[in-house]
Amino acid sequence: MTLLKNTGLVLEGGGMRGMFSAGVFEAFMQEEVEFPYATAVSAGACNVVSYLSKQPLRTRRIIDEYVADSRYCSLGNLLRTGSLFGFDFILKEIPQKLLPFDYDAFYRSPCELYVGATDCKTGDMVWFPKEAMGSDFEPLRASSSLPFLAPVVKIDGYELMDGGLADPIPVEKAMADGYERNVIVLTRNPGYYSTENYPLWLLKLWYAKYPKLIEVIRTRSENYNRQMALAEKLEAVGRAVIIRPLEPLTIGRLDRKPQELLQLHDHGTDCALTLMGKIRRLAQE
């Protein structure tokens, strides 16, 4: 494996669109490249772990064998547990029983991983290092808990939700941690800018006890577009390589169509392989 020194890896979320990122990680494994540092939120965080454990095609198998399973994602889960995604199935049963995850290899990885979640009380980010993942990866659950579709997750006194709310493209986190050059993996096509919005009355009804969280959700699109512009500026001046889908996606955040998700996964692999020379040059500068 080749360590891309002084180069960070920045990962956005996107729900099921994150299968594009999983394909990107397959390309990294094929090319035997590693990063010394990664910062990730939501689906980006969930999918990067199989790359750090060096288990090729593991996420592709999850798409093929389990994504359509009601235990993975269903209204039944939402009614039973308050979460559309079955996190006990995803984070415990699959990695611990059905498709074993190599925890030892994950923790031996030279990559310094930080997974982010949004603090519901303050609206700030809480960052969990790789060492805090444990065996059940609770920070991944917190980072992926989407508004209205999953409950607040309590860890170490924090009340947490989707990391993609407060820091959707965490490139500034990587830069603050000393990584001026970054490979940024996005799940939206060139030219995309967020217009997502929720009615204020609904936010106040649902999250009345978290006014700071309401403000974060209401300003998320503005923050996302600002971070997108920053990522593109960094790429323009040679300080970043952006890997993202080439065309607008027809797959939504909650889609569970295995064949379409497999195609998206493989598109991610192709896009990353095309840019591999550029990524290696970035790491050598």
PDB file of C-alpha atoms in Angstrom:
ATOM      1  CA  MET A   1       0.000   0.000   0.000  1.00  0.00           C
ATOM      2  CA  THR A   2       1.135   3.555  -0.767  1.00  0.00           C
ATOM      3  CA  LEU A   3       0.459   6.207   1.863  1.00  0.00           C
ATOM      4  CA  LEU A   4      -0.490   9.546   0.260  1.00  0.00           C
ATOM      5  CA  LYS A   5       1.442  11.709   2.688  1.00  0.00           C
ATOM      6  CA  ASN A   6       0.075  15.083   3.780  1.00  0.00           C
ATOM      7  CA  THR A   7      -3.162  14.501   1.876  1.00  0.00           C
ATOM      8  CA  GLY A   8      -6.527  14.304   3.604  1.00  0.00           C
ATOM      9  CA  LEU A   9      -9.718  12.558   2.560  1.00  0.00           C
ATOM     10  CA  VAL A  10     -12.974  14.531   2.972  1.00  0.00           C
ATOM     11  CA  LEU A  11     -16.312  12.724   2.714  1.00  0.00           C
ATOM     12  CA  GLU A  12     -19.836  14.102   2.524  1.00  0.00           C
ATOM     13  CA  GLY A  13     -22.973  12.062   3.223  1.00  0.00           C
ATOM     14  CA  GLY A  14     -26.036  11.723   1.040  1.00  0.00           C
ATOM     15  CA  GLY A  15     -27.888   8.664   2.320  1.00  0.00           C
ATOM     16  CA  MET A  16     -28.036   5.944  -0.315  1.00  0.00           C
ATOM     17  CA  ARG A  17     -26.204   8.228  -2.738  1.00  0.00           C
ATOM     18  CA  GLY A  18     -23.209   7.421  -0.557  1.00  0.00           C
ATOM     19  CA  MET A  19     -22.871   4.173  -2.494  1.00  0.00           C
ATOM     20  CA  PHE A  20     -21.010   6.321  -5.026  1.00  0.00           C
ATOM     21  CA  SER A  21     -18.394   6.981  -2.341  1.00  0.00           C
ATOM     22  CA  ALA A  22     -18.225   3.267  -1.551  1.00  0.00           C
ATOM     23  CA  GLY A  23     -17.278   2.704  -5.189  1.00  0.00           C
ATOM     24  CA  VAL A  24     -14.587   5.353  -4.917  1.00  0.00           C
ATOM     25  CA  PHE A  25     -13.077   3.457  -2.001  1.00  0.00           C
ATOM     26  CA  GLU A  26     -12.959   0.314  -4.141  1.00  0.00           C
ATOM     27  CA  ALA A  27     -10.745   2.202  -6.574  1.00  0.00           C
ATOM     28  CA  PHE A  28      -8.461   3.223  -3.714  1.00  0.00           C
ATOM     29  CA  MET A  29      -8.144  -0.420  -2.674  1.00  0.00           C
ATOM     30  CA  GLN A  30      -7.490  -1.531  -6.250  1.00  0.00           C
ATOM     31  CA  GLU A  31      -4.743   1.083  -6.563  1.00  0.00           C
ATOM     32  CA  GLU A  32      -3.442   0.271  -3.067  1.00  0.00           C
ATOM     33  CA  VAL A  33      -3.452   3.841  -1.803  1.00  0.00           C
ATOM     34  CA  GLU A  34      -4.051   4.950   1.777  1.00  0.00           C
ATOM     35  CA  PHE A  35      -4.636   8.336   3.362  1.00  0.00           C
ATOM     36  CA  PRO A  36      -3.118   9.461   6.648  1.00  0.00           C
ATOM     37  CA  TYR A  37      -6.301  11.335   7.573  1.00  0.00           C
ATOM     38  CA  ALA A  38     -10.031  11.317   6.811  1.00  0.00           C
ATOM     39  CA  THR A  39     -12.966  13.371   8.003  1.00  0.00           C
ATOM     40  CA  ALA A  40     -16.456  12.092   7.282  1.00  0.00           C
ATOM     41  CA  VAL A  41     -20.121  12.555   8.036  1.00  0.00           C
ATOM     42  CA  SER A  42     -23.227  10.434   7.659  1.00  0.00           C
ATOM     43  CA  ALA A  43     -23.105   7.950   4.742  1.00  0.00           C
ATOM     44  CA  GLY A  44     -19.529   8.927   3.976  1.00  0.00           C
ATOM     45  CA  ALA A  45     -18.529   7.788   7.444  1.00  0.00           C
ATOM     46  CA  CYS A  46     -20.532   4.557   7.230  1.00  0.00           C
ATOM     47  CA  ASN A  47     -19.012   3.541   3.919  1.00  0.00           C
ATOM     48  CA  VAL A  48     -15.371   4.458   4.556  1.00  0.00           C
ATOM     49  CA  VAL A  49     -14.938   1.863   7.296  1.00  0.00           C
ATOM     50  CA  SER A  50     -14.761  -1.083   4.858  1.00  0.00           C
ATOM     51  CA  TYR A  51     -11.990   0.760   3.025  1.00  0.00           C
ATOM     52  CA  LEU A  52     -10.037   1.227   6.231  1.00  0.00           C
ATOM     53  CA  SER A  53     -10.525  -2.456   7.104  1.00  0.00           C
ATOM     54  CA  LYS A  54      -9.200  -3.354   3.628  1.00  0.00           C
ATOM     55  CA  GLN A  55     -12.174  -5.529   2.659  1.00  0.00           C
ATOM     56  CA  PRO A  56     -12.678  -5.168  -1.113  1.00  0.00           C
ATOM     57  CA  LEU A  57     -16.238  -5.350  -2.459  1.00  0.00           C
ATOM     58  CA  ARG A  58     -17.689  -5.645   1.047  1.00  0.00           C
ATOM     59  CA  THR A  59     -20.056  -2.703   0.575  1.00  0.00           C
ATOM     60  CA  ARG A  60     -20.971  -3.971  -2.872  1.00  0.00           C
ATOM     61  CA  ARG A  61     -22.042  -7.249  -1.277  1.00  0.00           C
ATOM     62  CA  ILE A  62     -24.104  -5.337   1.275  1.00  0.00           C
ATOM     63  CA  ILE A  63     -25.913  -3.585  -1.588  1.00  0.00           C
ATOM     64  CA  ASP A  64     -26.489  -6.851  -3.416  1.00  0.00           C
ATOM     65  CA  GLU A  65     -27.546  -8.952  -0.433  1.00  0.00           C
ATOM     66  CA  TYR A  66     -29.015  -6.684   2.216  1.00  0.00           C
ATOM     67  CA  VAL A  67     -30.088  -3.219   1.035  1.00  0.00           C
ATOM     68  CA  ALA A  68     -33.525  -4.468  -0.122  1.00  0.00           C
ATOM     69  CA  ASP A  69     -34.027  -6.285   3.198  1.00  0.00           C
ATOM     70  CA  SER A  70     -36.702  -4.607   5.334  1.00  0.00           C
ATOM     71  CA  ARG A  71     -34.361  -4.860   8.309  1.00  0.00           C
ATOM     72  CA  TYR A  72     -32.003  -2.475   6.510  1.00  0.00           C
ATOM     73  CA  CYS A  73     -34.549   0.264   5.760  1.00  0.00           C
ATOM     74  CA  SER A  74     -38.344   0.249   6.076  1.00  0.00           C
ATOM     75  CA  LEU A  75     -41.402   1.952   7.493  1.00  0.00           C
ATOM     76  CA  GLY A  76     -41.637  -0.997   9.845  1.00  0.00           C
ATOM     77  CA  ASN A  77     -38.303   0.012  11.368  1.00  0.00           C
ATOM     78  CA  LEU A  78     -39.566   3.572  11.734  1.00  0.00           C
ATOM     79  CA  LEU A  79     -42.708   2.444  13.554  1.00  0.00           C
ATOM     80  CA  ARG A  80     -40.841   0.027  15.831  1.00  0.00           C
ATOM     81  CA  THR A  81     -37.711   2.011  16.657  1.00  0.00           C
ATOM     82  CA  GLY A  82     -38.233   5.581  15.446  1.00  0.00           C
ATOM     83  CA  SER A  83     -35.557   5.082  12.781  1.00  0.00           C
ATOM     84  CA  LEU A  84     -36.218   4.322   9.121  1.00  0.00           C
ATOM     85  CA  PHE A  85     -32.789   2.667   8.877  1.00  0.00           C
ATOM     86  CA  GLY A  86     -32.294  -0.445  11.010  1.00  0.00           C
ATOM     87  CA  PHE A  87     -29.068   0.596  12.654  1.00  0.00           C
ATOM     88  CA  ASP A  88     -28.871  -2.481  14.872  1.00  0.00           C
ATOM     89  CA  PHE A  89     -29.040  -4.598  11.707  1.00  0.00           C
ATOM     90  CA  ILE A  90     -26.593  -2.376   9.783  1.00  0.00           C
ATOM     91  CA  LEU A  91     -24.046  -1.734  12.530  1.00  0.00           C
ATOM     92  CA  LYS A  92     -24.280  -4.940  14.551  1.00  0.00           C
ATOM     93  CA  GLU A  93     -25.885  -7.927  12.822  1.00  0.00           C
ATOM     94  CA  ILE A  94     -24.291  -7.451   9.394  1.00  0.00           C
ATOM     95  CA  PRO A  95     -20.702  -6.736  10.547  1.00  0.00           C
ATOM     96  CA  GLN A  96     -20.720  -9.074  13.536  1.00  0.00           C
ATOM     97  CA  LYS A  97     -22.616 -12.056  12.058  1.00  0.00           C
ATOM     98  CA  LEU A  98     -23.688 -11.923   8.421  1.00  0.00           C
ATOM     99  CA  LEU A  99     -20.723 -10.316   6.665  1.00  0.00           C
ATOM    100  CA  PRO A 100     -17.919 -10.152   9.232  1.00  0.00           C
ATOM    101  CA  PHE A 101     -16.090  -6.882   9.558  1.00  0.00           C
ATOM    102  CA  ASP A 102     -12.341  -6.956  10.222  1.00  0.00           C
ATOM    103  CA  TYR A 103     -12.217  -4.790  13.337  1.00  0.00           C
ATOM    104  CA  ASP A 104      -8.526  -5.509  13.900  1.00  0.00           C
ATOM    105  CA  ALA A 105      -7.553  -4.308  10.431  1.00  0.00           C
ATOM    106  CA  PHE A 106      -9.742  -1.230  10.846  1.00  0.00           C
ATOM    107  CA  TYR A 107      -8.024  -0.194  14.054  1.00  0.00           C
ATOM    108  CA  ARG A 108      -4.580  -0.949  12.599  1.00  0.00           C
ATOM    109  CA  SER A 109      -5.202   1.358   9.636  1.00  0.00           C
ATOM    110  CA  PRO A 110      -2.737   4.263   9.514  1.00  0.00           C
ATOM    111  CA  CYS A 111      -5.635   6.592   8.672  1.00  0.00           C
ATOM    112  CA  GLU A 112      -6.616   9.037  11.409  1.00  0.00           C
ATOM    113  CA  LEU A 113     -10.406   9.029  10.995  1.00  0.00           C
ATOM    114  CA  TYR A 114     -12.790  11.602  12.463  1.00  0.00           C
ATOM    115  CA  VAL A 115     -16.558  11.043  12.296  1.00  0.00           C
ATOM    116  CA  GLY A 116     -18.758  14.074  12.904  1.00  0.00           C
ATOM    117  CA  ALA A 117     -22.256  14.448  14.373  1.00  0.00           C
ATOM    118  CA  THR A 118     -24.340  17.536  15.099  1.00  0.00           C
ATOM    119  CA  ASP A 119     -24.853  18.516  18.737  1.00  0.00           C
ATOM    120  CA  CYS A 120     -28.594  19.160  19.009  1.00  0.00           C
ATOM    121  CA  LYS A 121     -28.210  21.480  21.996  1.00  0.00           C
ATOM    122  CA  THR A 122     -25.486  23.769  20.642  1.00  0.00           C
ATOM    123  CA  GLY A 123     -25.654  23.268  16.880  1.00  0.00           C
ATOM    124  CA  ASP A 124     -21.909  22.583  16.872  1.00  0.00           C
ATOM    125  CA  MET A 125     -20.074  19.545  15.557  1.00  0.00           C
ATOM    126  CA  VAL A 126     -18.839  16.771  17.824  1.00  0.00           C
ATOM    127  CA  TRP A 127     -15.960  14.788  16.307  1.00  0.00           C
ATOM    128  CA  PHE A 128     -15.231  11.196  17.248  1.00  0.00           C
ATOM    129  CA  PRO A 129     -11.800   9.701  16.495  1.00  0.00           C
ATOM    130  CA  LYS A 130     -11.470   6.205  15.097  1.00  0.00           C
ATOM    131  CA  GLU A 131     -10.575   4.896  18.559  1.00  0.00           C
ATOM    132  CA  ALA A 132     -14.034   5.921  19.831  1.00  0.00           C
ATOM    133  CA  MET A 133     -15.927   3.686  17.390  1.00  0.00           C
ATOM    134  CA  GLY A 134     -15.930   0.657  19.698  1.00  0.00           C
ATOM    135  CA  SER A 135     -17.461  -2.580  18.417  1.00  0.00           C
ATOM    136  CA  ASP A 136     -20.938  -1.164  17.752  1.00  0.00           C
ATOM    137  CA  PHE A 137     -19.835   2.036  15.964  1.00  0.00           C
ATOM    138  CA  GLU A 138     -22.320   4.244  17.824  1.00  0.00           C
ATOM    139  CA  PRO A 139     -20.773   7.453  16.388  1.00  0.00           C
ATOM    140  CA  LEU A 140     -21.792   6.202  12.930  1.00  0.00           C
ATOM    141  CA  ARG A 141     -25.368   5.838  14.165  1.00  0.00           C
ATOM    142  CA  ALA A 142     -25.307   9.403  15.476  1.00  0.00           C
ATOM    143  CA  SER A 143     -23.689  10.813  12.343  1.00  0.00           C
ATOM    144  CA  SER A 144     -26.336   9.142  10.145  1.00  0.00           C
ATOM    145  CA  SER A 145     -29.476   9.957  12.155  1.00  0.00           C
ATOM    146  CA  LEU A 146     -31.457  11.950   9.591  1.00  0.00           C
ATOM    147  CA  PRO A 147     -33.996  14.595  10.688  1.00  0.00           C
ATOM    148  CA  PHE A 148     -37.536  13.232  11.126  1.00  0.00           C
ATOM    149  CA  LEU A 149     -36.383   9.730  10.132  1.00  0.00           C
ATOM    150  CA  ALA A 150     -34.237   8.767  13.131  1.00  0.00           C
ATOM    151  CA  PRO A 151     -34.120   9.579  16.838  1.00  0.00           C
ATOM    152  CA  VAL A 152     -31.558  11.687  18.634  1.00  0.00           C
ATOM    153  CA  VAL A 153     -28.576   9.554  19.689  1.00  0.00           C
ATOM    154  CA  LYS A 154     -27.042  10.052  23.122  1.00  0.00           C
ATOM    155  CA  ILE A 155     -23.284   9.511  23.501  1.00  0.00           C
ATOM    156  CA  ASP A 156     -21.133  10.721  26.404  1.00  0.00           C
ATOM    157  CA  GLY A 157     -23.745  13.257  27.477  1.00  0.00           C
ATOM    158  CA  TYR A 158     -24.208  14.654  23.972  1.00  0.00           C
ATOM    159  CA  GLU A 159     -27.525  14.564  22.119  1.00  0.00           C
ATOM    160  CA  LEU A 160     -26.589  14.030  18.495  1.00  0.00           C
ATOM    161  CA  MET A 161     -27.963  13.862  14.963  1.00  0.00           C
ATOM    162  CA  ASP A 162     -26.822  13.791  11.339  1.00  0.00           C
ATOM    163  CA  GLY A 163     -23.320  15.217  10.928  1.00  0.00           C
ATOM    164  CA  GLY A 164     -24.303  16.440   7.476  1.00  0.00           C
ATOM    165  CA  LEU A 165     -26.503  19.101   9.053  1.00  0.00           C
ATOM    166  CA  ALA A 166     -23.830  21.285  10.661  1.00  0.00           C
ATOM    167  CA  ASP A 167     -20.868  20.271   8.478  1.00  0.00           C
ATOM    168  CA  PRO A 168     -22.087  18.721   5.200  1.00  0.00           C
ATOM    169  CA  ILE A 169     -18.718  18.852   3.373  1.00  0.00           C
ATOM    170  CA  PRO A 170     -16.156  18.872   6.201  1.00  0.00           C
ATOM    171  CA  VAL A 171     -13.196  20.256   4.262  1.00  0.00           C
ATOM    172  CA  GLU A 172     -12.674  23.039   6.814  1.00  0.00           C
ATOM    173  CA  LYS A 173     -12.247  20.407   9.526  1.00  0.00           C
ATOM    174  CA  ALA A 174      -9.466  18.795   7.485  1.00  0.00           C
ATOM    175  CA  MET A 175      -7.780  22.151   6.903  1.00  0.00           C
ATOM    176  CA  ALA A 176      -8.029  23.055  10.597  1.00  0.00           C
ATOM    177  CA  ASP A 177      -6.324  19.754  11.388  1.00  0.00           C
ATOM    178  CA  GLY A 178      -3.405  20.698   9.161  1.00  0.00           C
ATOM    179  CA  TYR A 179      -4.323  19.114   5.809  1.00  0.00           C
ATOM    180  CA  GLU A 180      -4.040  21.798   3.153  1.00  0.00           C
ATOM    181  CA  ARG A 181      -4.341  19.265   0.298  1.00  0.00           C
ATOM    182  CA  ASN A 182      -7.417  17.048   0.193  1.00  0.00           C
ATOM    183  CA  VAL A 183      -9.254  14.548  -1.946  1.00  0.00           C
ATOM    184  CA  ILE A 184     -12.928  15.484  -1.580  1.00  0.00           C
ATOM    185  CA  VAL A 185     -15.558  12.847  -2.380  1.00  0.00           C
ATOM    186  CA  LEU A 186     -18.990  14.285  -3.134  1.00  0.00           C
ATOM    187  CA  THR A 187     -22.263  12.553  -3.962  1.00  0.00           C
ATOM    188  CA  ARG A 188     -23.678  15.269  -6.201  1.00  0.00           C
ATOM    189  CA  ASN A 189     -22.823  16.177  -9.776  1.00  0.00           C
ATOM    190  CA  PRO A 190     -20.972  19.317 -10.960  1.00  0.00           C
ATOM    191  CA  GLY A 191     -23.282  22.323 -10.907  1.00  0.00           C
ATOM    192  CA  TYR A 192     -25.456  21.034  -8.059  1.00  0.00           C
ATOM    193  CA  TYR A 193     -26.330  23.444  -5.284  1.00  0.00           C
ATOM    194  CA  SER A 194     -28.675  22.714  -2.404  1.00  0.00           C
ATOM    195  CA  THR A 195     -32.134  24.263  -2.137  1.00  0.00           C
ATOM    196  CA  GLU A 196     -33.388  21.863   0.523  1.00  0.00           C
ATOM    197  CA  ASN A 197     -35.666  23.450   3.103  1.00  0.00           C
ATOM    198  CA  TYR A 198     -38.121  22.390   5.791  1.00  0.00           C
ATOM    199  CA  PRO A 199     -41.152  24.423   6.958  1.00  0.00           C
ATOM    200  CA  LEU A 200     -40.360  26.326  10.125  1.00  0.00           C
ATOM    201  CA  TRP A 201     -43.602  25.197  11.763  1.00  0.00           C
ATOM    202  CA  LEU A 202     -42.639  21.565  11.272  1.00  0.00           C
ATOM    203  CA  LEU A 203     -39.164  22.079  12.717  1.00  0.00           C
ATOM    204  CA  LYS A 204     -40.594  23.881  15.749  1.00  0.00           C
ATOM    205  CA  LEU A 205     -43.153  21.125  16.251  1.00  0.00           C
ATOM    206  CA  TRP A 206     -40.640  18.283  15.928  1.00  0.00           C
ATOM    207  CA  TYR A 207     -37.559  19.802  17.570  1.00  0.00           C
ATOM    208  CA  ALA A 208     -39.057  22.341  19.976  1.00  0.00           C
ATOM    209  CA  LYS A 209     -36.456  21.573  22.648  1.00  0.00           C
ATOM    210  CA  TYR A 210     -33.546  22.148  20.245  1.00  0.00           C
ATOM    211  CA  PRO A 211     -33.674  25.741  18.902  1.00  0.00           C
ATOM    212  CA  LYS A 212     -30.001  25.595  17.886  1.00  0.00           C
ATOM    213  CA  LEU A 213     -30.653  22.455  15.850  1.00  0.00           C
ATOM    214  CA  ILE A 214     -33.565  24.185  14.117  1.00  0.00           C
ATOM    215  CA  GLU A 215     -31.264  27.022  13.103  1.00  0.00           C
ATOM    216  CA  VAL A 216     -28.659  24.564  11.778  1.00  0.00           C
ATOM    217  CA  ILE A 217     -31.273  22.768   9.676  1.00  0.00           C
ATOM    218  CA  ARG A 218     -32.674  26.050   8.327  1.00  0.00           C
ATOM    219  CA  THR A 219     -29.225  27.269   7.254  1.00  0.00           C
ATOM    220  CA  ARG A 220     -27.906  23.927   5.995  1.00  0.00           C
ATOM    221  CA  SER A 221     -28.379  24.675   2.285  1.00  0.00           C
ATOM    222  CA  GLU A 222     -26.511  27.968   2.617  1.00  0.00           C
ATOM    223  CA  ASN A 223     -23.711  26.233   4.495  1.00  0.00           C
ATOM    224  CA  TYR A 224     -23.576  23.368   1.970  1.00  0.00           C
ATOM    225  CA  ASN A 225     -23.326  25.747  -0.972  1.00  0.00           C
ATOM    226  CA  ARG A 226     -20.603  27.744   0.769  1.00  0.00           C
ATOM    227  CA  GLN A 227     -18.584  24.596   1.418  1.00  0.00           C
ATOM    228  CA  MET A 228     -19.142  23.404  -2.142  1.00  0.00           C
ATOM    229  CA  ALA A 229     -17.783  26.717  -3.443  1.00  0.00           C
ATOM    230  CA  LEU A 230     -14.767  26.378  -1.144  1.00  0.00           C
ATOM    231  CA  ALA A 231     -14.070  22.836  -2.385  1.00  0.00           C
ATOM    232  CA  GLU A 232     -14.232  23.971  -6.005  1.00  0.00           C
ATOM    233  CA  LYS A 233     -11.962  26.939  -5.271  1.00  0.00           C
ATOM    234  CA  LEU A 234      -9.406  24.636  -3.649  1.00  0.00           C
ATOM    235  CA  GLU A 235      -9.522  22.377  -6.688  1.00  0.00           C
ATOM    236  CA  ALA A 236      -9.074  25.341  -9.015  1.00  0.00           C
ATOM    237  CA  VAL A 237      -5.862  26.395  -7.235  1.00  0.00           C
ATOM    238  CA  GLY A 238      -4.458  22.854  -7.128  1.00  0.00           C
ATOM    239  CA  ARG A 239      -5.077  22.106  -3.470  1.00  0.00           C
ATOM    240  CA  ALA A 240      -7.840  19.529  -3.924  1.00  0.00           C
ATOM    241  CA  VAL A 241      -9.119  16.820  -6.211  1.00  0.00           C
ATOM    242  CA  ILE A 242     -12.901  16.425  -6.259  1.00  0.00           C
ATOM    243  CA  ILE A 243     -14.418  13.048  -7.094  1.00  0.00           C
ATOM    244  CA  ARG A 244     -18.155  13.182  -7.794  1.00  0.00           C
ATOM    245  CA  PRO A 245     -20.828  11.746 -10.099  1.00  0.00           C
ATOM    246  CA  LEU A 246     -20.566  13.069 -13.623  1.00  0.00           C
ATOM    247  CA  GLU A 247     -24.316  13.437 -14.193  1.00  0.00           C
ATOM    248  CA  PRO A 248     -27.316  14.346 -11.995  1.00  0.00           C
ATOM    249  CA  LEU A 249     -28.409  11.333  -9.972  1.00  0.00           C
ATOM    250  CA  THR A 250     -31.841   9.799 -10.251  1.00  0.00           C
ATOM    251  CA  ILE A 251     -31.237   7.976  -6.963  1.00  0.00           C
ATOM    252  CA  GLY A 252     -32.690   9.658  -3.899  1.00  0.00           C
ATOM    253  CA  ARG A 253     -31.378   9.673  -0.371  1.00  0.00           C
ATOM    254  CA  LEU A 254     -33.624   6.771   0.624  1.00  0.00           C
ATOM    255  CA  ASP A 255     -33.702   4.678  -2.569  1.00  0.00           C
ATOM    256  CA  ARG A 256     -33.142   0.935  -2.115  1.00  0.00           C
ATOM    257  CA  LYS A 257     -33.008  -0.381  -5.680  1.00  0.00           C
ATOM    258  CA  PRO A 258     -30.034  -2.761  -5.674  1.00  0.00           C
ATOM    259  CA  GLN A 259     -29.281  -2.692  -9.400  1.00  0.00           C
ATOM    260  CA  GLU A 260     -29.290   1.111  -9.563  1.00  0.00           C
ATOM    261  CA  LEU A 261     -27.171   1.335  -6.429  1.00  0.00           C
ATOM    262  CA  LEU A 262     -24.690  -1.186  -7.828  1.00  0.00           C
ATOM    263  CA  GLN A 263     -24.397   0.928 -10.977  1.00  0.00           C
ATOM    264  CA  LEU A 264     -23.802   4.018  -8.845  1.00  0.00           C
ATOM    265  CA  HIS A 265     -21.164   2.138  -6.833  1.00  0.00           C
ATOM    266  CA  ASP A 266     -19.349   1.083  -9.991  1.00  0.00           C
ATOM    267  CA  HIS A 267     -19.601   4.615 -11.406  1.00  0.00           C
ATOM    268  CA  GLY A 268     -17.767   5.787  -8.278  1.00  0.00           C
ATOM    269  CA  THR A 269     -15.012   3.269  -8.946  1.00  0.00           C
ATOM    270  CA  ASP A 270     -14.660   4.422 -12.557  1.00  0.00           C
ATOM    271  CA  CYS A 271     -14.573   8.115 -11.611  1.00  0.00           C
ATOM    272  CA  ALA A 272     -11.881   7.552  -8.988  1.00  0.00           C
ATOM    273  CA  LEU A 273      -9.731   5.412 -11.264  1.00  0.00           C
ATOM    274  CA  THR A 274      -9.872   8.135 -13.925  1.00  0.00           C
ATOM    275  CA  LEU A 275      -8.562  10.682 -11.420  1.00  0.00           C
ATOM    276  CA  MET A 276      -5.943   8.462  -9.762  1.00  0.00           C
ATOM    277  CA  GLY A 277      -3.011  10.069 -11.554  1.00  0.00           C
ATOM    278  CA  LYS A 278      -4.200  13.508 -10.481  1.00  0.00           C
ATOM    279  CA  ILE A 279      -4.605  12.281  -6.895  1.00  0.00           C
ATOM    280  CA  ARG A 280      -1.062  10.895  -6.802  1.00  0.00           C
ATOM    281  CA  ARG A 281       0.319  14.177  -8.170  1.00  0.00           C
ATOM    282  CA  LEU A 282      -1.586  16.130  -5.521  1.00  0.00           C
ATOM    283  CA  ALA A 283       0.038  14.018  -2.808  1.00  0.00           C
ATOM    284  CA  GLN A 284       3.525  14.599  -4.248  1.00  0.00           C
ATOM    285  CA  GLU A 285       3.339  18.399  -4.351  1.00  0.00           C
TER     286      GLU A 285
END
